[in-house]
PDB file of C-alpha atoms in Angstrom:
ATOM      1  CA  UNK A   1     118.635 116.310 103.983  1.00  0.00           C
ATOM      2  CA  UNK A   2     120.804 113.241 103.284  1.00  0.00           C
ATOM      3  CA  UNK A   3     124.563 113.141 103.566  1.00  0.00           C
ATOM      4  CA  UNK A   4     126.494 113.476 100.332  1.00  0.00           C
ATOM      5  CA  UNK A   5     127.803 110.156  99.037  1.00  0.00           C
ATOM      6  CA  UNK A   6     131.530 109.452  99.037  1.00  0.00           C
ATOM      7  CA  UNK A   7     133.431 106.184  98.543  1.00  0.00           C
ATOM      8  CA  UNK A   8     134.409 104.623 101.856  1.00  0.00           C
ATOM      9  CA  UNK A   9     138.037 104.333 100.876  1.00  0.00           C
ATOM     10  CA  UNK A  10     140.562 104.972  98.122  1.00  0.00           C
ATOM     11  CA  UNK A  11     144.224 104.084  98.016  1.00  0.00           C
ATOM     12  CA  UNK A  12     147.310 104.755  95.985  1.00  0.00           C
ATOM     13  CA  UNK A  13     151.073 104.450  96.048  1.00  0.00           C
ATOM     14  CA  UNK A  14     153.332 107.424  96.701  1.00  0.00           C
ATOM     15  CA  UNK A  15     153.507 109.640  93.639  1.00  0.00           C
ATOM     16  CA  UNK A  16     150.243 108.366  92.177  1.00  0.00           C
ATOM     17  CA  UNK A  17     146.998 110.304  91.854  1.00  0.00           C
ATOM     18  CA  UNK A  18     143.721 109.507  93.592  1.00  0.00           C
ATOM     19  CA  UNK A  19     140.296 111.041  93.083  1.00  0.00           C
ATOM     20  CA  UNK A  20     137.493 111.157  95.611  1.00  0.00           C
ATOM     21  CA  UNK A  21     133.938 111.687  94.395  1.00  0.00           C
ATOM     22  CA  UNK A  22     131.149 113.445  96.258  1.00  0.00           C
ATOM     23  CA  UNK A  23     127.647 112.952  94.898  1.00  0.00           C
ATOM     24  CA  UNK A  24     124.689 115.013  95.909  1.00  0.00           C
ATOM     25  CA  UNK A  25     121.632 116.479  94.204  1.00  0.00           C
ATOM     26  CA  UNK A  26     120.553 119.607  92.411  1.00  0.00           C
ATOM     27  CA  UNK A  27     119.518 120.997  95.782  1.00  0.00           C
ATOM     28  CA  UNK A  28     123.038 120.980  97.115  1.00  0.00           C
ATOM     29  CA  UNK A  29     126.156 120.083  95.101  1.00  0.00           C
ATOM     30  CA  UNK A  30     124.604 120.820  91.739  1.00  0.00           C
ATOM     31  CA  UNK A  31     122.711 123.901  92.814  1.00  0.00           C
ATOM     32  CA  UNK A  32     125.481 126.092  94.170  1.00  0.00           C
ATOM     33  CA  UNK A  33     129.192 126.786  93.738  1.00  0.00           C
ATOM     34  CA  UNK A  34     129.840 126.134  97.402  1.00  0.00           C
ATOM     35  CA  UNK A  35     131.465 122.727  97.682  1.00  0.00           C
ATOM     36  CA  UNK A  36     134.375 122.566 100.095  1.00  0.00           C
ATOM     37  CA  UNK A  37     136.719 119.736 101.056  1.00  0.00           C
ATOM     38  CA  UNK A  38     138.308 118.943 104.414  1.00  0.00           C
ATOM     39  CA  UNK A  39     141.213 116.748 105.467  1.00  0.00           C
ATOM     40  CA  UNK A  40     141.052 115.149 108.902  1.00  0.00           C
ATOM     41  CA  UNK A  41     143.868 113.224 110.538  1.00  0.00           C
ATOM     42  CA  UNK A  42     142.957 110.888 113.439  1.00  0.00           C
ATOM     43  CA  UNK A  43     142.061 112.778 116.586  1.00  0.00           C
ATOM     44  CA  UNK A  44     142.423 116.145 114.882  1.00  0.00           C
ATOM     45  CA  UNK A  45     140.091 118.866 113.681  1.00  0.00           C
ATOM     46  CA  UNK A  46     139.240 119.027 109.983  1.00  0.00           C
ATOM     47  CA  UNK A  47     141.360 121.294 107.790  1.00  0.00           C
ATOM     48  CA  UNK A  48     139.998 123.235 104.810  1.00  0.00           C
ATOM     49  CA  UNK A  49     141.597 122.071 101.559  1.00  0.00           C
ATOM     50  CA  UNK A  50     139.278 123.352  98.787  1.00  0.00           C
ATOM     51  CA  UNK A  51     136.466 125.927  98.745  1.00  0.00           C
ATOM     52  CA  UNK A  52     133.998 127.230  96.150  1.00  0.00           C
ATOM     53  CA  UNK A  53     134.328 123.947  94.241  1.00  0.00           C
ATOM     54  CA  UNK A  54     137.843 124.543  92.911  1.00  0.00           C
ATOM     55  CA  UNK A  55     139.730 127.151  94.948  1.00  0.00           C
ATOM     56  CA  UNK A  56     142.668 126.340  97.173  1.00  0.00           C
ATOM     57  CA  UNK A  57     143.355 128.301 100.386  1.00  0.00           C
ATOM     58  CA  UNK A  58     146.776 129.775 100.919  1.00  0.00           C
ATOM     59  CA  UNK A  59     149.151 127.159 102.264  1.00  0.00           C
ATOM     60  CA  UNK A  60     147.428 124.125 100.777  1.00  0.00           C
ATOM     61  CA  UNK A  61     149.765 122.271  98.367  1.00  0.00           C
ATOM     62  CA  UNK A  62     148.856 122.577  94.697  1.00  0.00           C
ATOM     63  CA  UNK A  63     148.707 118.792  94.387  1.00  0.00           C
ATOM     64  CA  UNK A  64     145.199 119.133  95.827  1.00  0.00           C
ATOM     65  CA  UNK A  65     142.591 120.185  93.270  1.00  0.00           C
ATOM     66  CA  UNK A  66     138.818 120.311  93.101  1.00  0.00           C
ATOM     67  CA  UNK A  67     136.347 119.988  90.253  1.00  0.00           C
ATOM     68  CA  UNK A  68     132.640 119.554  89.718  1.00  0.00           C
ATOM     69  CA  UNK A  69     130.308 118.223  87.072  1.00  0.00           C
ATOM     70  CA  UNK A  70     126.582 118.334  87.615  1.00  0.00           C
ATOM     71  CA  UNK A  71     125.720 116.891  91.006  1.00  0.00           C
ATOM     72  CA  UNK A  72     129.152 115.329  91.588  1.00  0.00           C
ATOM     73  CA  UNK A  73     132.189 117.103  92.960  1.00  0.00           C
ATOM     74  CA  UNK A  74     135.659 115.590  93.050  1.00  0.00           C
ATOM     75  CA  UNK A  75     138.891 116.057  94.948  1.00  0.00           C
ATOM     76  CA  UNK A  76     142.085 114.910  93.262  1.00  0.00           C
ATOM     77  CA  UNK A  77     145.360 114.422  95.064  1.00  0.00           C
ATOM     78  CA  UNK A  78     148.249 114.304  92.602  1.00  0.00           C
ATOM     79  CA  UNK A  79     151.678 113.074  93.597  1.00  0.00           C
ATOM     80  CA  UNK A  80     150.341 111.293  96.659  1.00  0.00           C
ATOM     81  CA  UNK A  81     152.497 111.639  99.765  1.00  0.00           C
ATOM     82  CA  UNK A  82     152.532 109.730 103.041  1.00  0.00           C
ATOM     83  CA  UNK A  83     151.168 112.706 104.965  1.00  0.00           C
ATOM     84  CA  UNK A  84     148.084 112.750 102.731  1.00  0.00           C
ATOM     85  CA  UNK A  85     146.816 109.617 104.458  1.00  0.00           C
ATOM     86  CA  UNK A  86     143.724 110.853 106.267  1.00  0.00           C
ATOM     87  CA  UNK A  87     139.950 111.046 106.089  1.00  0.00           C
ATOM     88  CA  UNK A  88     138.461 113.494 103.600  1.00  0.00           C
ATOM     89  CA  UNK A  89     135.022 115.061 103.728  1.00  0.00           C
ATOM     90  CA  UNK A  90     133.158 117.128 101.185  1.00  0.00           C
ATOM     91  CA  UNK A  91     130.601 119.715 102.226  1.00  0.00           C
ATOM     92  CA  UNK A  92     128.003 121.628 100.271  1.00  0.00           C
ATOM     93  CA  UNK A  93     125.661 124.505 100.886  1.00  0.00           C
ATOM     94  CA  UNK A  94     122.181 122.977 100.798  1.00  0.00           C
ATOM     95  CA  UNK A  95     119.960 126.035 100.641  1.00  0.00           C
ATOM     96  CA  UNK A  96     118.023 127.831 103.382  1.00  0.00           C
ATOM     97  CA  UNK A  97     121.329 128.588 105.113  1.00  0.00           C
ATOM     98  CA  UNK A  98     122.043 124.925 105.825  1.00  0.00           C
ATOM     99  CA  UNK A  99     125.038 122.735 105.008  1.00  0.00           C
ATOM    100  CA  UNK A 100     125.489 119.043 104.367  1.00  0.00           C
ATOM    101  CA  UNK A 101     128.654 116.980 104.700  1.00  0.00           C
ATOM    102  CA  UNK A 102     129.686 113.869 102.841  1.00  0.00           C
ATOM    103  CA  UNK A 103     129.977 110.384 104.281  1.00  0.00           C
ATOM    104  CA  UNK A 104     133.763 110.612 104.338  1.00  0.00           C
ATOM    105  CA  UNK A 105     136.559 108.808 102.492  1.00  0.00           C
ATOM    106  CA  UNK A 106     139.629 107.213 103.997  1.00  0.00           C
ATOM    107  CA  UNK A 107     142.702 107.727 101.839  1.00  0.00           C
ATOM    108  CA  UNK A 108     145.409 105.119 102.310  1.00  0.00           C
ATOM    109  CA  UNK A 109     148.931 105.565 100.990  1.00  0.00           C
ATOM    110  CA  UNK A 110     150.248 102.111 100.149  1.00  0.00           C
TER     111      UNK A 110
ATOM    112  CA  UNK B   1     145.724 134.739 114.500  1.00  0.00           C
ATOM    113  CA  UNK B   2     142.249 133.236 114.479  1.00  0.00           C
ATOM    114  CA  UNK B   3     141.543 130.512 117.052  1.00  0.00           C
ATOM    115  CA  UNK B   4     138.480 128.818 118.493  1.00  0.00           C
ATOM    116  CA  UNK B   5     138.199 126.644 121.600  1.00  0.00           C
ATOM    117  CA  UNK B   6     135.244 124.523 122.672  1.00  0.00           C
ATOM    118  CA  UNK B   7     134.367 123.823 126.291  1.00  0.00           C
ATOM    119  CA  UNK B   8     131.630 122.004 128.124  1.00  0.00           C
ATOM    120  CA  UNK B   9     130.797 118.854 130.038  1.00  0.00           C
ATOM    121  CA  UNK B  10     132.413 115.598 128.989  1.00  0.00           C
ATOM    122  CA  UNK B  11     129.491 113.545 130.264  1.00  0.00           C
ATOM    123  CA  UNK B  12     125.768 114.208 130.271  1.00  0.00           C
ATOM    124  CA  UNK B  13     122.875 111.957 131.186  1.00  0.00           C
ATOM    125  CA  UNK B  14     120.055 111.018 128.804  1.00  0.00           C
ATOM    126  CA  UNK B  15     117.252 113.610 128.687  1.00  0.00           C
ATOM    127  CA  UNK B  16     119.560 116.333 130.038  1.00  0.00           C
ATOM    128  CA  UNK B  17     120.361 119.563 128.220  1.00  0.00           C
ATOM    129  CA  UNK B  18     123.881 120.058 126.848  1.00  0.00           C
ATOM    130  CA  UNK B  19     125.470 123.501 126.923  1.00  0.00           C
ATOM    131  CA  UNK B  20     128.688 124.073 124.988  1.00  0.00           C
ATOM    132  CA  UNK B  21     130.739 127.243 124.709  1.00  0.00           C
ATOM    133  CA  UNK B  22     132.976 128.297 121.836  1.00  0.00           C
ATOM    134  CA  UNK B  23     135.499 130.959 122.826  1.00  0.00           C
ATOM    135  CA  UNK B  24     137.240 132.604 119.910  1.00  0.00           C
ATOM    136  CA  UNK B  25     139.977 135.133 119.225  1.00  0.00           C
ATOM    137  CA  UNK B  26     141.424 136.918 116.231  1.00  0.00           C
ATOM    138  CA  UNK B  27     138.087 138.174 114.934  1.00  0.00           C
ATOM    139  CA  UNK B  28     134.888 139.762 116.227  1.00  0.00           C
ATOM    140  CA  UNK B  29     131.316 138.650 115.769  1.00  0.00           C
ATOM    141  CA  UNK B  30     130.389 142.309 115.463  1.00  0.00           C
ATOM    142  CA  UNK B  31     132.253 142.481 112.151  1.00  0.00           C
ATOM    143  CA  UNK B  32     130.084 142.238 109.053  1.00  0.00           C
ATOM    144  CA  UNK B  33     130.324 138.821 107.450  1.00  0.00           C
ATOM    145  CA  UNK B  34     131.514 136.896 110.488  1.00  0.00           C
ATOM    146  CA  UNK B  35     129.713 133.644 111.215  1.00  0.00           C
ATOM    147  CA  UNK B  36     130.321 130.858 113.760  1.00  0.00           C
ATOM    148  CA  UNK B  37     129.000 127.332 113.394  1.00  0.00           C
ATOM    149  CA  UNK B  38     128.699 124.143 115.417  1.00  0.00           C
ATOM    150  CA  UNK B  39     129.463 120.807 113.778  1.00  0.00           C
ATOM    151  CA  UNK B  40     129.556 117.380 115.418  1.00  0.00           C
ATOM    152  CA  UNK B  41     131.083 113.986 114.700  1.00  0.00           C
ATOM    153  CA  UNK B  42     130.009 110.722 116.314  1.00  0.00           C
ATOM    154  CA  UNK B  43     132.910 108.349 117.000  1.00  0.00           C
ATOM    155  CA  UNK B  44     134.164 106.874 113.742  1.00  0.00           C
ATOM    156  CA  UNK B  45     131.476 108.589 111.716  1.00  0.00           C
ATOM    157  CA  UNK B  46     130.947 111.580 109.472  1.00  0.00           C
ATOM    158  CA  UNK B  47     130.666 115.269 110.251  1.00  0.00           C
ATOM    159  CA  UNK B  48     127.218 116.806 110.717  1.00  0.00           C
ATOM    160  CA  UNK B  49     126.453 120.517 110.569  1.00  0.00           C
ATOM    161  CA  UNK B  50     124.285 121.692 113.468  1.00  0.00           C
ATOM    162  CA  UNK B  51     123.851 125.451 113.666  1.00  0.00           C
ATOM    163  CA  UNK B  52     125.185 128.867 112.727  1.00  0.00           C
ATOM    164  CA  UNK B  53     125.020 132.378 114.162  1.00  0.00           C
ATOM    165  CA  UNK B  54     125.930 135.510 112.234  1.00  0.00           C
ATOM    166  CA  UNK B  55     127.297 138.940 113.082  1.00  0.00           C
ATOM    167  CA  UNK B  56     123.792 140.374 112.639  1.00  0.00           C
ATOM    168  CA  UNK B  57     122.199 137.900 115.111  1.00  0.00           C
ATOM    169  CA  UNK B  58     120.686 135.688 112.412  1.00  0.00           C
ATOM    170  CA  UNK B  59     120.463 132.049 113.539  1.00  0.00           C
ATOM    171  CA  UNK B  60     120.186 128.957 111.363  1.00  0.00           C
ATOM    172  CA  UNK B  61     119.706 125.316 112.323  1.00  0.00           C
ATOM    173  CA  UNK B  62     119.876 121.814 110.943  1.00  0.00           C
ATOM    174  CA  UNK B  63     116.393 120.912 109.750  1.00  0.00           C
ATOM    175  CA  UNK B  64     116.487 117.563 111.545  1.00  0.00           C
ATOM    176  CA  UNK B  65     117.621 118.988 114.886  1.00  0.00           C
ATOM    177  CA  UNK B  66     116.175 122.488 114.974  1.00  0.00           C
ATOM    178  CA  UNK B  67     113.593 121.710 117.646  1.00  0.00           C
ATOM    179  CA  UNK B  68     116.393 120.736 120.043  1.00  0.00           C
ATOM    180  CA  UNK B  69     118.999 123.396 119.290  1.00  0.00           C
ATOM    181  CA  UNK B  70     119.572 126.975 120.324  1.00  0.00           C
ATOM    182  CA  UNK B  71     122.585 129.125 119.467  1.00  0.00           C
ATOM    183  CA  UNK B  72     123.513 132.476 120.968  1.00  0.00           C
ATOM    184  CA  UNK B  73     126.461 134.833 121.207  1.00  0.00           C
ATOM    185  CA  UNK B  74     128.099 137.099 123.746  1.00  0.00           C
ATOM    186  CA  UNK B  75     130.177 139.526 121.746  1.00  0.00           C
ATOM    187  CA  UNK B  76     131.708 141.103 124.862  1.00  0.00           C
ATOM    188  CA  UNK B  77     133.230 137.733 125.765  1.00  0.00           C
ATOM    189  CA  UNK B  78     133.871 136.557 122.195  1.00  0.00           C
ATOM    190  CA  UNK B  79     131.778 133.482 122.852  1.00  0.00           C
ATOM    191  CA  UNK B  80     129.115 131.455 121.073  1.00  0.00           C
ATOM    192  CA  UNK B  81     126.935 129.082 123.080  1.00  0.00           C
ATOM    193  CA  UNK B  82     125.076 126.037 121.784  1.00  0.00           C
ATOM    194  CA  UNK B  83     122.382 124.287 123.783  1.00  0.00           C
ATOM    195  CA  UNK B  84     120.920 120.933 122.794  1.00  0.00           C
ATOM    196  CA  UNK B  85     117.957 119.564 124.708  1.00  0.00           C
ATOM    197  CA  UNK B  86     116.843 116.016 125.426  1.00  0.00           C
ATOM    198  CA  UNK B  87     120.244 114.436 124.913  1.00  0.00           C
ATOM    199  CA  UNK B  88     120.408 110.746 123.978  1.00  0.00           C
ATOM    200  CA  UNK B  89     123.253 108.237 123.567  1.00  0.00           C
ATOM    201  CA  UNK B  90     123.181 108.783 119.779  1.00  0.00           C
ATOM    202  CA  UNK B  91     124.288 112.375 120.441  1.00  0.00           C
ATOM    203  CA  UNK B  92     127.630 111.131 121.735  1.00  0.00           C
ATOM    204  CA  UNK B  93     130.481 112.574 119.742  1.00  0.00           C
ATOM    205  CA  UNK B  94     132.997 115.350 119.290  1.00  0.00           C
ATOM    206  CA  UNK B  95     131.487 118.797 118.947  1.00  0.00           C
ATOM    207  CA  UNK B  96     133.437 121.394 116.956  1.00  0.00           C
ATOM    208  CA  UNK B  97     132.926 125.091 116.460  1.00  0.00           C
ATOM    209  CA  UNK B  98     134.199 126.627 113.249  1.00  0.00           C
ATOM    210  CA  UNK B  99     134.235 129.992 111.492  1.00  0.00           C
ATOM    211  CA  UNK B 100     132.389 130.238 108.190  1.00  0.00           C
ATOM    212  CA  UNK B 101     133.750 132.478 105.473  1.00  0.00           C
ATOM    213  CA  UNK B 102     131.765 134.413 102.911  1.00  0.00           C
ATOM    214  CA  UNK B 103     132.928 131.772 100.454  1.00  0.00           C
ATOM    215  CA  UNK B 104     130.849 129.153 102.224  1.00  0.00           C
ATOM    216  CA  UNK B 105     133.788 127.321 103.766  1.00  0.00           C
ATOM    217  CA  UNK B 106     134.685 126.505 107.358  1.00  0.00           C
ATOM    218  CA  UNK B 107     138.163 127.974 107.391  1.00  0.00           C
ATOM    219  CA  UNK B 108     139.192 127.693 111.049  1.00  0.00           C
ATOM    220  CA  UNK B 109     138.107 124.987 113.486  1.00  0.00           C
ATOM    221  CA  UNK B 110     138.432 124.438 117.195  1.00  0.00           C
ATOM    222  CA  UNK B 111     140.060 121.246 118.440  1.00  0.00           C
ATOM    223  CA  UNK B 112     136.679 119.816 119.421  1.00  0.00           C
ATOM    224  CA  UNK B 113     135.228 118.620 122.691  1.00  0.00           C
ATOM    225  CA  UNK B 114     134.074 115.052 123.276  1.00  0.00           C
ATOM    226  CA  UNK B 115     130.640 114.656 124.805  1.00  0.00           C
ATOM    227  CA  UNK B 116     129.422 111.276 126.015  1.00  0.00           C
ATOM    228  CA  UNK B 117     125.753 110.697 126.749  1.00  0.00           C
ATOM    229  CA  UNK B 118     125.326 107.919 129.273  1.00  0.00           C
ATOM    230  CA  UNK B 119     123.502 107.211 132.472  1.00  0.00           C
TER     231      UNK B 119
END
């Protein structure tokens, strides 16, 4: 069960949009509608940002959105803000009641 | 308000067994649909899912670590306990417990507890 593949880093200026990809297989990302995304600031616990591929929990700004096509899920941050600088992880249900996380992406606000 | 807190030793020696406790509030593990998980993160590295226990006593483990892991619950104390045997330096990291929703997402996390494996 290999980790899902994410780019190591993405960056953008305030107000711009960035997209983070998360590539898996048909046994995880492509096989279920259970991709979630987490934001993690240094030294802090992860925070749920997106669940069930595209849904946003209450309290998460609507500039965060999720999508999926085949075996690749994506998180887009529109109108990038300074406080969005953090590490982001995707996670997918991988069958047999197991879960797999992505390799993580560092978002830098220039 | 839902909250989870991890506790356990900060330092363990190689080959020892690690025992971590997750104490939670704001929900009950006797309620249908409640699930608590353990997830770890080596320093500077990615998250890794370890284990899950459900309201109905079902237990599930990471395929790569299942021979070393055991998860249990004490509903009277609102606690979930994880044991990991034969600890090695590569097991050093922050260990989190988190609640899993029916939507397959970890919606509330503890602050994590750092475990270092060293002689």
